[in-house]
mmCIF file of C-alpha atoms and ligand atoms in Angstrom:
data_model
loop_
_atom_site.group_PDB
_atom_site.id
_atom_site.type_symbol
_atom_site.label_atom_id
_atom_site.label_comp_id
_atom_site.label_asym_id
_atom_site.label_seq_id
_atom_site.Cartn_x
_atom_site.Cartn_y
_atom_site.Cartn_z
ATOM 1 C CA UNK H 25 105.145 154.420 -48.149
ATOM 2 C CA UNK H 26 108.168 156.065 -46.680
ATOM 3 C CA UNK H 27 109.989 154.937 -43.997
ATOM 4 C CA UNK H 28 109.127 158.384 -41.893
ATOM 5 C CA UNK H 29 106.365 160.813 -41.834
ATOM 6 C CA UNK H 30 107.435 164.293 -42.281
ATOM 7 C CA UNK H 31 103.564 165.708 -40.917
ATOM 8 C CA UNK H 32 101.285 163.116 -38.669
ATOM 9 C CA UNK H 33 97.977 164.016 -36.984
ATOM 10 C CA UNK H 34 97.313 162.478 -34.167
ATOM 11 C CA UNK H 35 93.893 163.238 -33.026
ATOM 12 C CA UNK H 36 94.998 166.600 -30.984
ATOM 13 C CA UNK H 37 98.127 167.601 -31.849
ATOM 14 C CA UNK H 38 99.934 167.653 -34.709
ATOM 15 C CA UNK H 39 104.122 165.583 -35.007
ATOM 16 C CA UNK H 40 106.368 167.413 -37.247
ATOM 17 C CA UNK H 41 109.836 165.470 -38.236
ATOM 18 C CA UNK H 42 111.894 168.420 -37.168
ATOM 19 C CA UNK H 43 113.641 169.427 -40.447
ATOM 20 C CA UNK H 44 116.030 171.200 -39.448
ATOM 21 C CA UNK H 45 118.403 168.827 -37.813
ATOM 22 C CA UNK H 46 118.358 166.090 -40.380
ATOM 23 C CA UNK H 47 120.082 164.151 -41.590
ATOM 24 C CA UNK H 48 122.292 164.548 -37.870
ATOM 25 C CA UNK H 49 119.220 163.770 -35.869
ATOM 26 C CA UNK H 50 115.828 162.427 -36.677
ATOM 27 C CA UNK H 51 113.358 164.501 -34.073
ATOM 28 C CA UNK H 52 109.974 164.714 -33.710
ATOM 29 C CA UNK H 53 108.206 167.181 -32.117
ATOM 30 C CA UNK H 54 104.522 167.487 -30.833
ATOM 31 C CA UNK H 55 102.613 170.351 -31.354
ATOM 32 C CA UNK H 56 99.353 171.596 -29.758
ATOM 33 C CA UNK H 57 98.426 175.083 -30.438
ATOM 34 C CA UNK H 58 98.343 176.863 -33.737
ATOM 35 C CA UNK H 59 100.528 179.327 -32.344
ATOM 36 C CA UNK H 60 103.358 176.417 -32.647
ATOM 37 C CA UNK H 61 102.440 175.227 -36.113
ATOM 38 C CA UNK H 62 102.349 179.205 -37.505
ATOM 39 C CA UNK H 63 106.128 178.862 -35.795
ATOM 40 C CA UNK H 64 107.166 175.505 -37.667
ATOM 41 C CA UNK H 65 106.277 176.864 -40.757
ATOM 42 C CA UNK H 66 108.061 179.957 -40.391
ATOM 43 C CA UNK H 67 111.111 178.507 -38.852
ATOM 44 C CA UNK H 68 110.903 175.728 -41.746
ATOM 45 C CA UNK H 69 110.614 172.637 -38.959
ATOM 46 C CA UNK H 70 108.056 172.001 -42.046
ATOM 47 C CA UNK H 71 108.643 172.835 -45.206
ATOM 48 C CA UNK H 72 108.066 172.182 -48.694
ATOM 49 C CA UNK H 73 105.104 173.880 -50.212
ATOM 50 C CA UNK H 74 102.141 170.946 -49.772
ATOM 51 C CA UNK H 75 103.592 169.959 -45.961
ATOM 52 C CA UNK H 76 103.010 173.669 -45.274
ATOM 53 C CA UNK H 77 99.641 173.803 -46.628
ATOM 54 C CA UNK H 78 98.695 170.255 -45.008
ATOM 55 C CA UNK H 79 100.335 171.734 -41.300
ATOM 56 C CA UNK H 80 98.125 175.270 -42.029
ATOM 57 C CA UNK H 81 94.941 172.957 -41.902
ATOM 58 C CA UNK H 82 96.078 170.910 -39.333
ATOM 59 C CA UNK H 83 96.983 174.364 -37.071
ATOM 60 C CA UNK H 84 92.729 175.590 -37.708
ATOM 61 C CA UNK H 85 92.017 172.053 -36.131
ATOM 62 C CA UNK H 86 93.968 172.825 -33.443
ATOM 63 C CA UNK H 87 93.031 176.536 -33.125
ATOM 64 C CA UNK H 88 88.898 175.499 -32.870
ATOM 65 C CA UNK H 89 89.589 172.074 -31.245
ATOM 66 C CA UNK H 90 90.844 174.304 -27.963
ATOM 67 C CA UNK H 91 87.518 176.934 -28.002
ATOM 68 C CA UNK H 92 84.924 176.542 -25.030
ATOM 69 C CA UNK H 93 81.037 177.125 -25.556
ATOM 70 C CA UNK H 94 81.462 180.854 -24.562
ATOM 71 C CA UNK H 95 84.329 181.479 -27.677
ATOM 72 C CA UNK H 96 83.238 183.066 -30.678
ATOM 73 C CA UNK H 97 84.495 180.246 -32.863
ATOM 74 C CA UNK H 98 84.957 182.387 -36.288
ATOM 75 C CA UNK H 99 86.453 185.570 -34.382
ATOM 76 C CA UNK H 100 89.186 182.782 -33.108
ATOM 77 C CA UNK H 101 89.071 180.757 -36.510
ATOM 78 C CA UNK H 102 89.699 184.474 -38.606
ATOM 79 C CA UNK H 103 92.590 185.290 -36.235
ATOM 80 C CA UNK H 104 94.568 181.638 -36.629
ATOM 81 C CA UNK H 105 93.837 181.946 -40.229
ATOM 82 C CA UNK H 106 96.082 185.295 -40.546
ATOM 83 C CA UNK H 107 98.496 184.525 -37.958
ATOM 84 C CA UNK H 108 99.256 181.204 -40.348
ATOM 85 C CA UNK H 109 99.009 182.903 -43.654
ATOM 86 C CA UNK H 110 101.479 185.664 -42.280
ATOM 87 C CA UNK H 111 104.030 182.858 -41.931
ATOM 88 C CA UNK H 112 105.268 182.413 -45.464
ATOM 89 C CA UNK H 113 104.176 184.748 -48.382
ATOM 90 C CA UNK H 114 105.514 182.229 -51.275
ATOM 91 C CA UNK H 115 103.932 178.858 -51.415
ATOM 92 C CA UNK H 116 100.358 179.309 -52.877
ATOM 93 C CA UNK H 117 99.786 175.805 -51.266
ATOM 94 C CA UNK H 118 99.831 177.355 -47.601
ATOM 95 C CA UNK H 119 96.587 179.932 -48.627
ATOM 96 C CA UNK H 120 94.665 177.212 -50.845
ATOM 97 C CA UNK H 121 94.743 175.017 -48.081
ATOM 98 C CA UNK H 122 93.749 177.617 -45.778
ATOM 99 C CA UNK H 123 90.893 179.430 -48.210
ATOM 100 C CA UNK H 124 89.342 175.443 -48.313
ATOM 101 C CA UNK H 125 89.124 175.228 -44.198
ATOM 102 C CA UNK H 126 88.232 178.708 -44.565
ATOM 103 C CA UNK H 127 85.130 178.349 -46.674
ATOM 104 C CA UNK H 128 83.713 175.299 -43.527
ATOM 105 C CA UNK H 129 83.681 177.793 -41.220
ATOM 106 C CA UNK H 130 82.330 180.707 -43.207
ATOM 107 C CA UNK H 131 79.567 178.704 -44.851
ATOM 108 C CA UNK H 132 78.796 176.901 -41.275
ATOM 109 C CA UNK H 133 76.299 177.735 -38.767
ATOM 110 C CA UNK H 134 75.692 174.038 -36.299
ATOM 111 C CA UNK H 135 77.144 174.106 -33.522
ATOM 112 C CA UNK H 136 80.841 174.031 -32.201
ATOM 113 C CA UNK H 137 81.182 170.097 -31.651
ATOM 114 C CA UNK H 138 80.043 169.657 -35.273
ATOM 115 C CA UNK H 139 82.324 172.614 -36.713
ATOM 116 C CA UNK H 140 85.486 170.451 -34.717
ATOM 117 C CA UNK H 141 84.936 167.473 -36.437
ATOM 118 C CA UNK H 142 83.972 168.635 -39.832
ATOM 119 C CA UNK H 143 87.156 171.236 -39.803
ATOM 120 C CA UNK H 144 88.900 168.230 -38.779
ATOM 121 C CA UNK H 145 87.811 165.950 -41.719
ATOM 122 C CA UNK H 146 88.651 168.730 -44.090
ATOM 123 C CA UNK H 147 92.469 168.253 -42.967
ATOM 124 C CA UNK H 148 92.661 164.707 -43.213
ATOM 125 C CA UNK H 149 90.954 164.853 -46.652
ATOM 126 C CA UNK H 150 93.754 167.263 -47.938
ATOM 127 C CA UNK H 151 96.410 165.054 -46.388
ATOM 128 C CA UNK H 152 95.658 162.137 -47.734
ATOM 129 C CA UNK H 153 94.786 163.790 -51.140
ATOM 130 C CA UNK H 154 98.107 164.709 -51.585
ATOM 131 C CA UNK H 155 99.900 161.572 -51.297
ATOM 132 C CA UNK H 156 96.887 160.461 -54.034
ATOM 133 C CA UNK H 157 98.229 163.256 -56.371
ATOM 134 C CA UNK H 158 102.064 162.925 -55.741
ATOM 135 C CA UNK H 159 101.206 159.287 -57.331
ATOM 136 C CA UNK H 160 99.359 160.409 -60.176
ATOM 137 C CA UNK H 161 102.057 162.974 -60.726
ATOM 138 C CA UNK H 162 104.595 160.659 -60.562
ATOM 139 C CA UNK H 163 102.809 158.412 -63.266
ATOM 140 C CA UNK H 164 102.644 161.168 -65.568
ATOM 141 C CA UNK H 165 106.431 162.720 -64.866
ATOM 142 C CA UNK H 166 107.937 159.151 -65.797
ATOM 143 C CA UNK H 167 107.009 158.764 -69.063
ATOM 144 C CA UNK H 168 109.690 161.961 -69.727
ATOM 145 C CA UNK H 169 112.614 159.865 -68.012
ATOM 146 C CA UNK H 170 114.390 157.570 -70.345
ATOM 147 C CA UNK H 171 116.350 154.559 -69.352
ATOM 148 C CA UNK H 172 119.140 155.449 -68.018
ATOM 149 C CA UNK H 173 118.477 159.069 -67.405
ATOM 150 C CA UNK H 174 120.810 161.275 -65.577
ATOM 151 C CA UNK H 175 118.654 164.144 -63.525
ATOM 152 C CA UNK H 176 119.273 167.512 -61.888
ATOM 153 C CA UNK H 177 117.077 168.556 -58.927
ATOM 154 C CA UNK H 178 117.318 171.151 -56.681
ATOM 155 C CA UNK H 179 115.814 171.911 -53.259
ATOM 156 C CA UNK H 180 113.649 168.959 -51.752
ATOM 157 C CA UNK H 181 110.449 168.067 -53.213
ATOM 158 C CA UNK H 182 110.222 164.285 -51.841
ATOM 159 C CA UNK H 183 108.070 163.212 -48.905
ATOM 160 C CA UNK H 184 109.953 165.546 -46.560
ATOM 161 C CA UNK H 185 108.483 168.463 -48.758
ATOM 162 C CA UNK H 186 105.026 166.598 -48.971
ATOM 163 C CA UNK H 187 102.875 164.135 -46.780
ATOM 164 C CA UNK H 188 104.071 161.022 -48.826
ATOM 165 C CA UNK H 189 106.096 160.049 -52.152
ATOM 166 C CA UNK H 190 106.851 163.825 -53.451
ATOM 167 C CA UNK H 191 106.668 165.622 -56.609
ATOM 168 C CA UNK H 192 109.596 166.178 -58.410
ATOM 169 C CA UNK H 193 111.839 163.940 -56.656
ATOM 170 C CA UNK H 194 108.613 161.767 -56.761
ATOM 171 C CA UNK H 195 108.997 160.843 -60.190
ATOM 172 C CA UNK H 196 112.569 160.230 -60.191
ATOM 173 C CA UNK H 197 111.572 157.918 -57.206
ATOM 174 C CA UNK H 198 108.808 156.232 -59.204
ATOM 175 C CA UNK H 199 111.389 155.732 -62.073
ATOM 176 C CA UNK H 200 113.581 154.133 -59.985
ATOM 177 C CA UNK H 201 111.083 151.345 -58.962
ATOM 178 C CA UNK H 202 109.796 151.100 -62.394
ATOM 179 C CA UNK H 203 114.017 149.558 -62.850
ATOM 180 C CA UNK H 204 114.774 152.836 -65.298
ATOM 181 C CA UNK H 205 118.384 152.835 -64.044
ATOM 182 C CA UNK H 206 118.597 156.474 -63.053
ATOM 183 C CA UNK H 207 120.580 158.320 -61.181
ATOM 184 C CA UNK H 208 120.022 161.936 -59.711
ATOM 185 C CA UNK H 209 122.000 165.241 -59.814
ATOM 186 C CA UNK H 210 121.467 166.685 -56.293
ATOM 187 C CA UNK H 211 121.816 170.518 -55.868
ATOM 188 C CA UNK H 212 123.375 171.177 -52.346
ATOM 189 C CA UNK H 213 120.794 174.224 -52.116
ATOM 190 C CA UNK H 214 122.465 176.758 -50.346
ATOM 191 C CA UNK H 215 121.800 178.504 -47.777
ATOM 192 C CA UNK H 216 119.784 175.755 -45.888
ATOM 193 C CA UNK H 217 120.876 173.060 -47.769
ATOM 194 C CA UNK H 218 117.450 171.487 -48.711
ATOM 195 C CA UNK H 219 119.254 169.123 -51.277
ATOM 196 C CA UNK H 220 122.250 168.042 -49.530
ATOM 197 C CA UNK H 221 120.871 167.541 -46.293
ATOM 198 C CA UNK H 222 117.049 166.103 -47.108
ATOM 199 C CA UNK H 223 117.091 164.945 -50.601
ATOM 200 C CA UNK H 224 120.095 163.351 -50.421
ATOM 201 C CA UNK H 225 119.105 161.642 -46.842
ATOM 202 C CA UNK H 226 115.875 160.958 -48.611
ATOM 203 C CA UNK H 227 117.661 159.110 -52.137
ATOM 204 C CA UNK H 228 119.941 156.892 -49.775
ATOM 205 C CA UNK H 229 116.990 155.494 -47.596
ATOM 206 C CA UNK H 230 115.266 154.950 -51.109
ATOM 207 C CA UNK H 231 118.531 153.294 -52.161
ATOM 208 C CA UNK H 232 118.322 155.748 -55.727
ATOM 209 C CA UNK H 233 121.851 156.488 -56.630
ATOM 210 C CA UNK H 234 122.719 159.967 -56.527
ATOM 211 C CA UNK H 235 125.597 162.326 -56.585
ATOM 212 C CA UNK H 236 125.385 165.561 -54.503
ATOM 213 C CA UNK H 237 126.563 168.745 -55.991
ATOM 214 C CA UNK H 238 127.249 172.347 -55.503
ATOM 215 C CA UNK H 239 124.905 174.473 -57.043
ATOM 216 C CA UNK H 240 127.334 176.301 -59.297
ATOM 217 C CA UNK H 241 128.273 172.777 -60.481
ATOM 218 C CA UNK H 242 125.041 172.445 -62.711
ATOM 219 C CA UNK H 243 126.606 173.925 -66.179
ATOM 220 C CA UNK H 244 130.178 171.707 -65.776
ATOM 221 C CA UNK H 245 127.435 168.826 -64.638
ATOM 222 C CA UNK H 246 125.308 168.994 -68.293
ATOM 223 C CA UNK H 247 128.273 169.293 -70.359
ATOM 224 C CA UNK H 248 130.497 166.313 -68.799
ATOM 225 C CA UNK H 249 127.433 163.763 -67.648
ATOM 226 C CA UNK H 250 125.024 164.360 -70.349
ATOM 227 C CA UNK H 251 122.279 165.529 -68.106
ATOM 228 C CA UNK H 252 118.640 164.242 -69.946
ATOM 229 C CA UNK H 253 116.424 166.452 -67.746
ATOM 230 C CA UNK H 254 116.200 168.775 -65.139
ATOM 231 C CA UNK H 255 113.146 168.501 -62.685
ATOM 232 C CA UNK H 256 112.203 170.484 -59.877
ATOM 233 C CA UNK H 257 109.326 171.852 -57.993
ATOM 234 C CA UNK H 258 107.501 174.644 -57.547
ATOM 235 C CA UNK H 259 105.844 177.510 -54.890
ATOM 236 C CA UNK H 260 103.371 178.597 -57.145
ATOM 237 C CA UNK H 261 102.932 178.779 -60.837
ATOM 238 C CA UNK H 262 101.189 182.133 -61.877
ATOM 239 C CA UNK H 263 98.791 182.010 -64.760
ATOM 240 C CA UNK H 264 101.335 182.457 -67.406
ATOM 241 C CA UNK H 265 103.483 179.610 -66.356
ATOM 242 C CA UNK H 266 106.315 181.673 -64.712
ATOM 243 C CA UNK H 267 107.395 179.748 -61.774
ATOM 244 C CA UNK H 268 108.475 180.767 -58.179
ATOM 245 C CA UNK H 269 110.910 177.791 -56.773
ATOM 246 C CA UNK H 270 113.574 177.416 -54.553
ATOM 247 C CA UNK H 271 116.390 180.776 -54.813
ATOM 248 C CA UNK H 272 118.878 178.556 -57.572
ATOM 249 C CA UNK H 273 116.157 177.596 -59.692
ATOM 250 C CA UNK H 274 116.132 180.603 -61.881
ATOM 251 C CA UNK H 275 120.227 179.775 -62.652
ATOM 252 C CA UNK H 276 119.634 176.337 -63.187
ATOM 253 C CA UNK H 277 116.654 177.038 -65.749
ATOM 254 C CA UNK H 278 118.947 179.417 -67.546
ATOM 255 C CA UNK H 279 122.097 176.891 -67.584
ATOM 256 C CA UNK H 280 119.702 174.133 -69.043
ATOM 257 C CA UNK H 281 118.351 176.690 -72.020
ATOM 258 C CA UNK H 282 122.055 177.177 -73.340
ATOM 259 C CA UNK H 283 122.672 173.327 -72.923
ATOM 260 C CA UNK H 284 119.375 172.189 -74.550
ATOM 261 C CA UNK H 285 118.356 170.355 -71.469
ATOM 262 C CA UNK H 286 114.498 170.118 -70.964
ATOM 263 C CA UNK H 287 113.451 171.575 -67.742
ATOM 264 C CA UNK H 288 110.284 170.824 -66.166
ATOM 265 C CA UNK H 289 108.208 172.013 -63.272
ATOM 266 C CA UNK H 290 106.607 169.055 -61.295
ATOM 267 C CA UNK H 291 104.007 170.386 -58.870
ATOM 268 C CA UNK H 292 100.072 169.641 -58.008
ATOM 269 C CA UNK H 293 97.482 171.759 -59.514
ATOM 270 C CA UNK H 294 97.193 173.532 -55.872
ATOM 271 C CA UNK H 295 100.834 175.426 -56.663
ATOM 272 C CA UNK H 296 98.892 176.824 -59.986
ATOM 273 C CA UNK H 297 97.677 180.332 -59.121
ATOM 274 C CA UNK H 298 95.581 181.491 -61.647
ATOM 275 C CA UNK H 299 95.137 184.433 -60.048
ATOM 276 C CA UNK H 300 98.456 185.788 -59.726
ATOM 277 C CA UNK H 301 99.106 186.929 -63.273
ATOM 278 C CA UNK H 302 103.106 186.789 -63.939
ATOM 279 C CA UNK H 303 106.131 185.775 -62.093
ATOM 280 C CA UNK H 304 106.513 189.762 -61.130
ATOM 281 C CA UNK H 305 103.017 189.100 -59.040
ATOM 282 C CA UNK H 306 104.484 186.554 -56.542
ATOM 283 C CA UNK H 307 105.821 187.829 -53.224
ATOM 284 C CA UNK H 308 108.632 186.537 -52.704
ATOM 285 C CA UNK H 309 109.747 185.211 -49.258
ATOM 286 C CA UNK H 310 113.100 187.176 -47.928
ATOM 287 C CA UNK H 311 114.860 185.514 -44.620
ATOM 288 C CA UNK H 312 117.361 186.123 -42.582
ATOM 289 C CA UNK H 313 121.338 187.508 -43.346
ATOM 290 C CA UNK H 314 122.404 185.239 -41.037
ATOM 291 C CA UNK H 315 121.199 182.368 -42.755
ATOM 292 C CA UNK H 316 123.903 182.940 -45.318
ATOM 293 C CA UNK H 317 126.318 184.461 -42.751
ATOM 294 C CA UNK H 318 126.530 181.701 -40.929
ATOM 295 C CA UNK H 319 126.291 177.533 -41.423
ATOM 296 C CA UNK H 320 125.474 176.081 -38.000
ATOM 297 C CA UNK H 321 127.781 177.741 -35.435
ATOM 298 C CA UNK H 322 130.256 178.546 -37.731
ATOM 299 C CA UNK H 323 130.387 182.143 -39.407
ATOM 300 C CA UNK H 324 130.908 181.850 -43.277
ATOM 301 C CA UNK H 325 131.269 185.559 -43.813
ATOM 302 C CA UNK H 326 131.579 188.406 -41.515
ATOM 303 C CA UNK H 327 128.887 189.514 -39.357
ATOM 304 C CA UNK H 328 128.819 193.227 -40.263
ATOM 305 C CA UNK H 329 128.440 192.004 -43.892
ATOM 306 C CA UNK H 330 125.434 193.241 -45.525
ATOM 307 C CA UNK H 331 123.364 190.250 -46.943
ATOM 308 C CA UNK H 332 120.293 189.921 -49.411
ATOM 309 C CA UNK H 333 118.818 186.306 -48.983
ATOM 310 C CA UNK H 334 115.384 185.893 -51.194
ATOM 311 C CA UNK H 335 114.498 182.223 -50.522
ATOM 312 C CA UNK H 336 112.864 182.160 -53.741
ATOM 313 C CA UNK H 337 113.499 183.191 -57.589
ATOM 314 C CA UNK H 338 110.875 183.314 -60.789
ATOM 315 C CA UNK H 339 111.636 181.001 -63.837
ATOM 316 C CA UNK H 340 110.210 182.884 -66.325
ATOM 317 C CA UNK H 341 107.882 180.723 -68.905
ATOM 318 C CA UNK H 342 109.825 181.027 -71.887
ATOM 319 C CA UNK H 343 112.601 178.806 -70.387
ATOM 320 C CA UNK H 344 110.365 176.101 -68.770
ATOM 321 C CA UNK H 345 109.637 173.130 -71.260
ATOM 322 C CA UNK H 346 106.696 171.835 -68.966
ATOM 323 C CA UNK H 347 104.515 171.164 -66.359
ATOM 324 C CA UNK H 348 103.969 167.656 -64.982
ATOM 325 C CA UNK H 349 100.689 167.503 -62.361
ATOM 326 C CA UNK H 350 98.436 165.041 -61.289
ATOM 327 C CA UNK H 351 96.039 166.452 -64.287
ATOM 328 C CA UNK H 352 98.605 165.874 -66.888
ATOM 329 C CA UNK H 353 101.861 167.758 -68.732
ATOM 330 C CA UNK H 354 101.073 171.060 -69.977
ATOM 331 C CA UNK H 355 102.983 172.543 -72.340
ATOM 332 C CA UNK H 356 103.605 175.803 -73.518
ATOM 333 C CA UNK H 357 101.360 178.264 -74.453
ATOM 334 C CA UNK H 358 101.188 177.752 -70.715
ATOM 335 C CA UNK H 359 98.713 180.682 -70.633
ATOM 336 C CA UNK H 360 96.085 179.071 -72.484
ATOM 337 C CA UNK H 361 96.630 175.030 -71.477
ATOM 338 C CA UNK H 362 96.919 176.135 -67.678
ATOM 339 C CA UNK H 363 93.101 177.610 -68.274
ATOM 340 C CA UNK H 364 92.561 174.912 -69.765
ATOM 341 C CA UNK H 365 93.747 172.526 -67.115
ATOM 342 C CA UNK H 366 91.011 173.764 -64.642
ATOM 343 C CA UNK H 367 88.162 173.891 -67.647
ATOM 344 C CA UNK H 368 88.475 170.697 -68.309
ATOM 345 C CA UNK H 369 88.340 168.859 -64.591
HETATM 346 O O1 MRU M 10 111.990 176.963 -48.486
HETATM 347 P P1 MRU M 10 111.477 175.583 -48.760
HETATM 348 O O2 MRU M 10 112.420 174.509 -48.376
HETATM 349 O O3 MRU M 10 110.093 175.393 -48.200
HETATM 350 O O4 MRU M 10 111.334 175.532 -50.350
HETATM 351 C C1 MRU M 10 110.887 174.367 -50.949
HETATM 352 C C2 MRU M 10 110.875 174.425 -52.423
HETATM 353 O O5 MRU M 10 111.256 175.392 -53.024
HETATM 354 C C3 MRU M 10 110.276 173.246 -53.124
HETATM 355 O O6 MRU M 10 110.877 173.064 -54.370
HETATM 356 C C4 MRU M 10 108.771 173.473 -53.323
HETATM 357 O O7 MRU M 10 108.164 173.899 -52.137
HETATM 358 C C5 MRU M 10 108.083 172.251 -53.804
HETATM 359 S S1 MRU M 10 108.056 170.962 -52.603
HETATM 360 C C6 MRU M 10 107.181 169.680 -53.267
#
């Protein structure tokens, strides 16, 4: 167990570690409505593909827990369901957590009380399955980190990005108590500085030595530390393995090809999206200029400056050497094995 909880449920309202001001200030923040949570995921208060899923379910709960006997529970349910899926079109995690508290409702017909608590349970259930599955992920990642293995990660993807333990960074972490005498790589992540500001706050509370670096630092990185592995996570994996991560991921993926680094994807089988054929199929999220104009209060480049900021880029297949989930590694063809992945379970 961490130290903090990134996403608690407390009966009727839902506390969010604010992630935006870490690692300056560690704030929590207490939210009631689902208006609030559809604005914590948007604003990235929460972030991190399975905390935005688990804070979706947790926003329904909050949406029905407010209805009186003369609301038409699945009119309100409906509308909370597309204000929260309109708040980030990237993460498959967000709509499979949504399409499970979705199918409750739809298939229901008791009465309101009963609709509260079983939409409730529903929530919990995914929340604590995902700390479950970052464990068996990280069981499976480790056996791919050899003593003394030097990593690259980028983004975060430990239990800020989760409910508990992580994925990616969750099997560095799990090598690290296993004594494998590791020590991670961390991409800064520009522009909101998910690695320099989370995962490295994360790695030092862990006590996991680390080294943060600029993300144009990764090629000079491999070729002077002998970098064994890359591992990072993922939005959502379409059905031919392409991957939609963190914008940086695509470079880094490339960079690791021409040094012969493996590069893996560590993600639970909820980021596969077998529907969504190719990497070309995956929206992908675009924010703000100012996000890259600016770093805090202080303007980086000039505000007139036209700006293209895609929070997210596609790793195509070919250069991904794996997938590590809670089901096992898959390995290319990734077409076939990631069928094969849901046959088989
Ligand atoms: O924009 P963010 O910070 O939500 O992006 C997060 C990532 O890209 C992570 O790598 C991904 O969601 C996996 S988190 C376990």
């Amino acid at each position: 167990m961490s130290t903090f909880r990134s996403i608690e449920w407390k009966k009727d309202k839902l506390v969010l570690l604010d992630q935006r001001y870490l690692p300056e200030k560690t704030l929590y923040l207490e939210l009631k409505t689902v208006d609030k949570v559809a604005k914590a995921i948007k604003e990235m208060i929460v972030r991190g593909a399975p905390a935005i899923g688990v804070a979706a379910a947790y926003g329904i709960v909050l949406c029905v827990q407010k209805l009186s006997k003369n609301d038409d529970p699945i009119k309100a349910l409906e509308k909370a369901d597309d204000l929260l899926r309109s708040s980030r079109p990237t993460a498959v995690n967000l709509f499979w957590a949504l399409d499970r508290m979705k199918k409750i409702w739809r298939e229901f017909n008791g009465s309101v009380e009963d609709l509260k608590a079983i939409l409730e349970k529903e929530a919990i259930d995914i929340e604590h399955e995902d700390v479950e599955i970052n464990k068996k992920i990280a069981r499976n990642g480790v056996e791919l980190v050899p003593f003394g293995a030097k990593i690259i990660h980028h983004c975060n993807t430990g239990s800020l990005a989760t409910v508990d333990y992580g994925t990616a960074l969750g099997v560095i972490r799990y090598a690290h108590e296993m004594g494998k005498n590791i020590h991670v790589f961390l991409d800064e992540t520009r522009p909101r500085l998910q690695g320099a500001r989370l995962s490295a706050w994360e790695m030092k509370e862990l006590g996991i030595p680390h080294t943060v670096i600029v993300d144009g630092a990764s090629g000079l990185v491999m070729r002077r530390f002998k970098i064994d592995l890359v591992l990072v996570g993922a939005d959502r994996i379409a059905a031919n393995g392409d991957t939609a991560n963190k914008i940086g991921t695509y470079n880094l993926a490339v960079v690791a090809k021409y040094h012969k680094v493996p590069f893996y994807i560590v993600a639970p089988t909820s980021t596969i999206d077998l529907k969504t054929p190719t990497g070309q199929d995956i929206p992908i999220e675009e924010r703000s200029a100012d996000e890259i104009r600016r770093v805090g209060n202080t303007w980086v480049a000039p505000q007139e400056s036209p700006v293209f900021n895609p929070a997210f880029d596609v790793t195509p297949a070919e250069l991904i050497s794996g997938i590590i989930t809670e089901k096992g590694i898959v390995y290319p063809p990734f077409k076939e094995n990631l069928k094969k992945l849901f046959e088989t379970t």
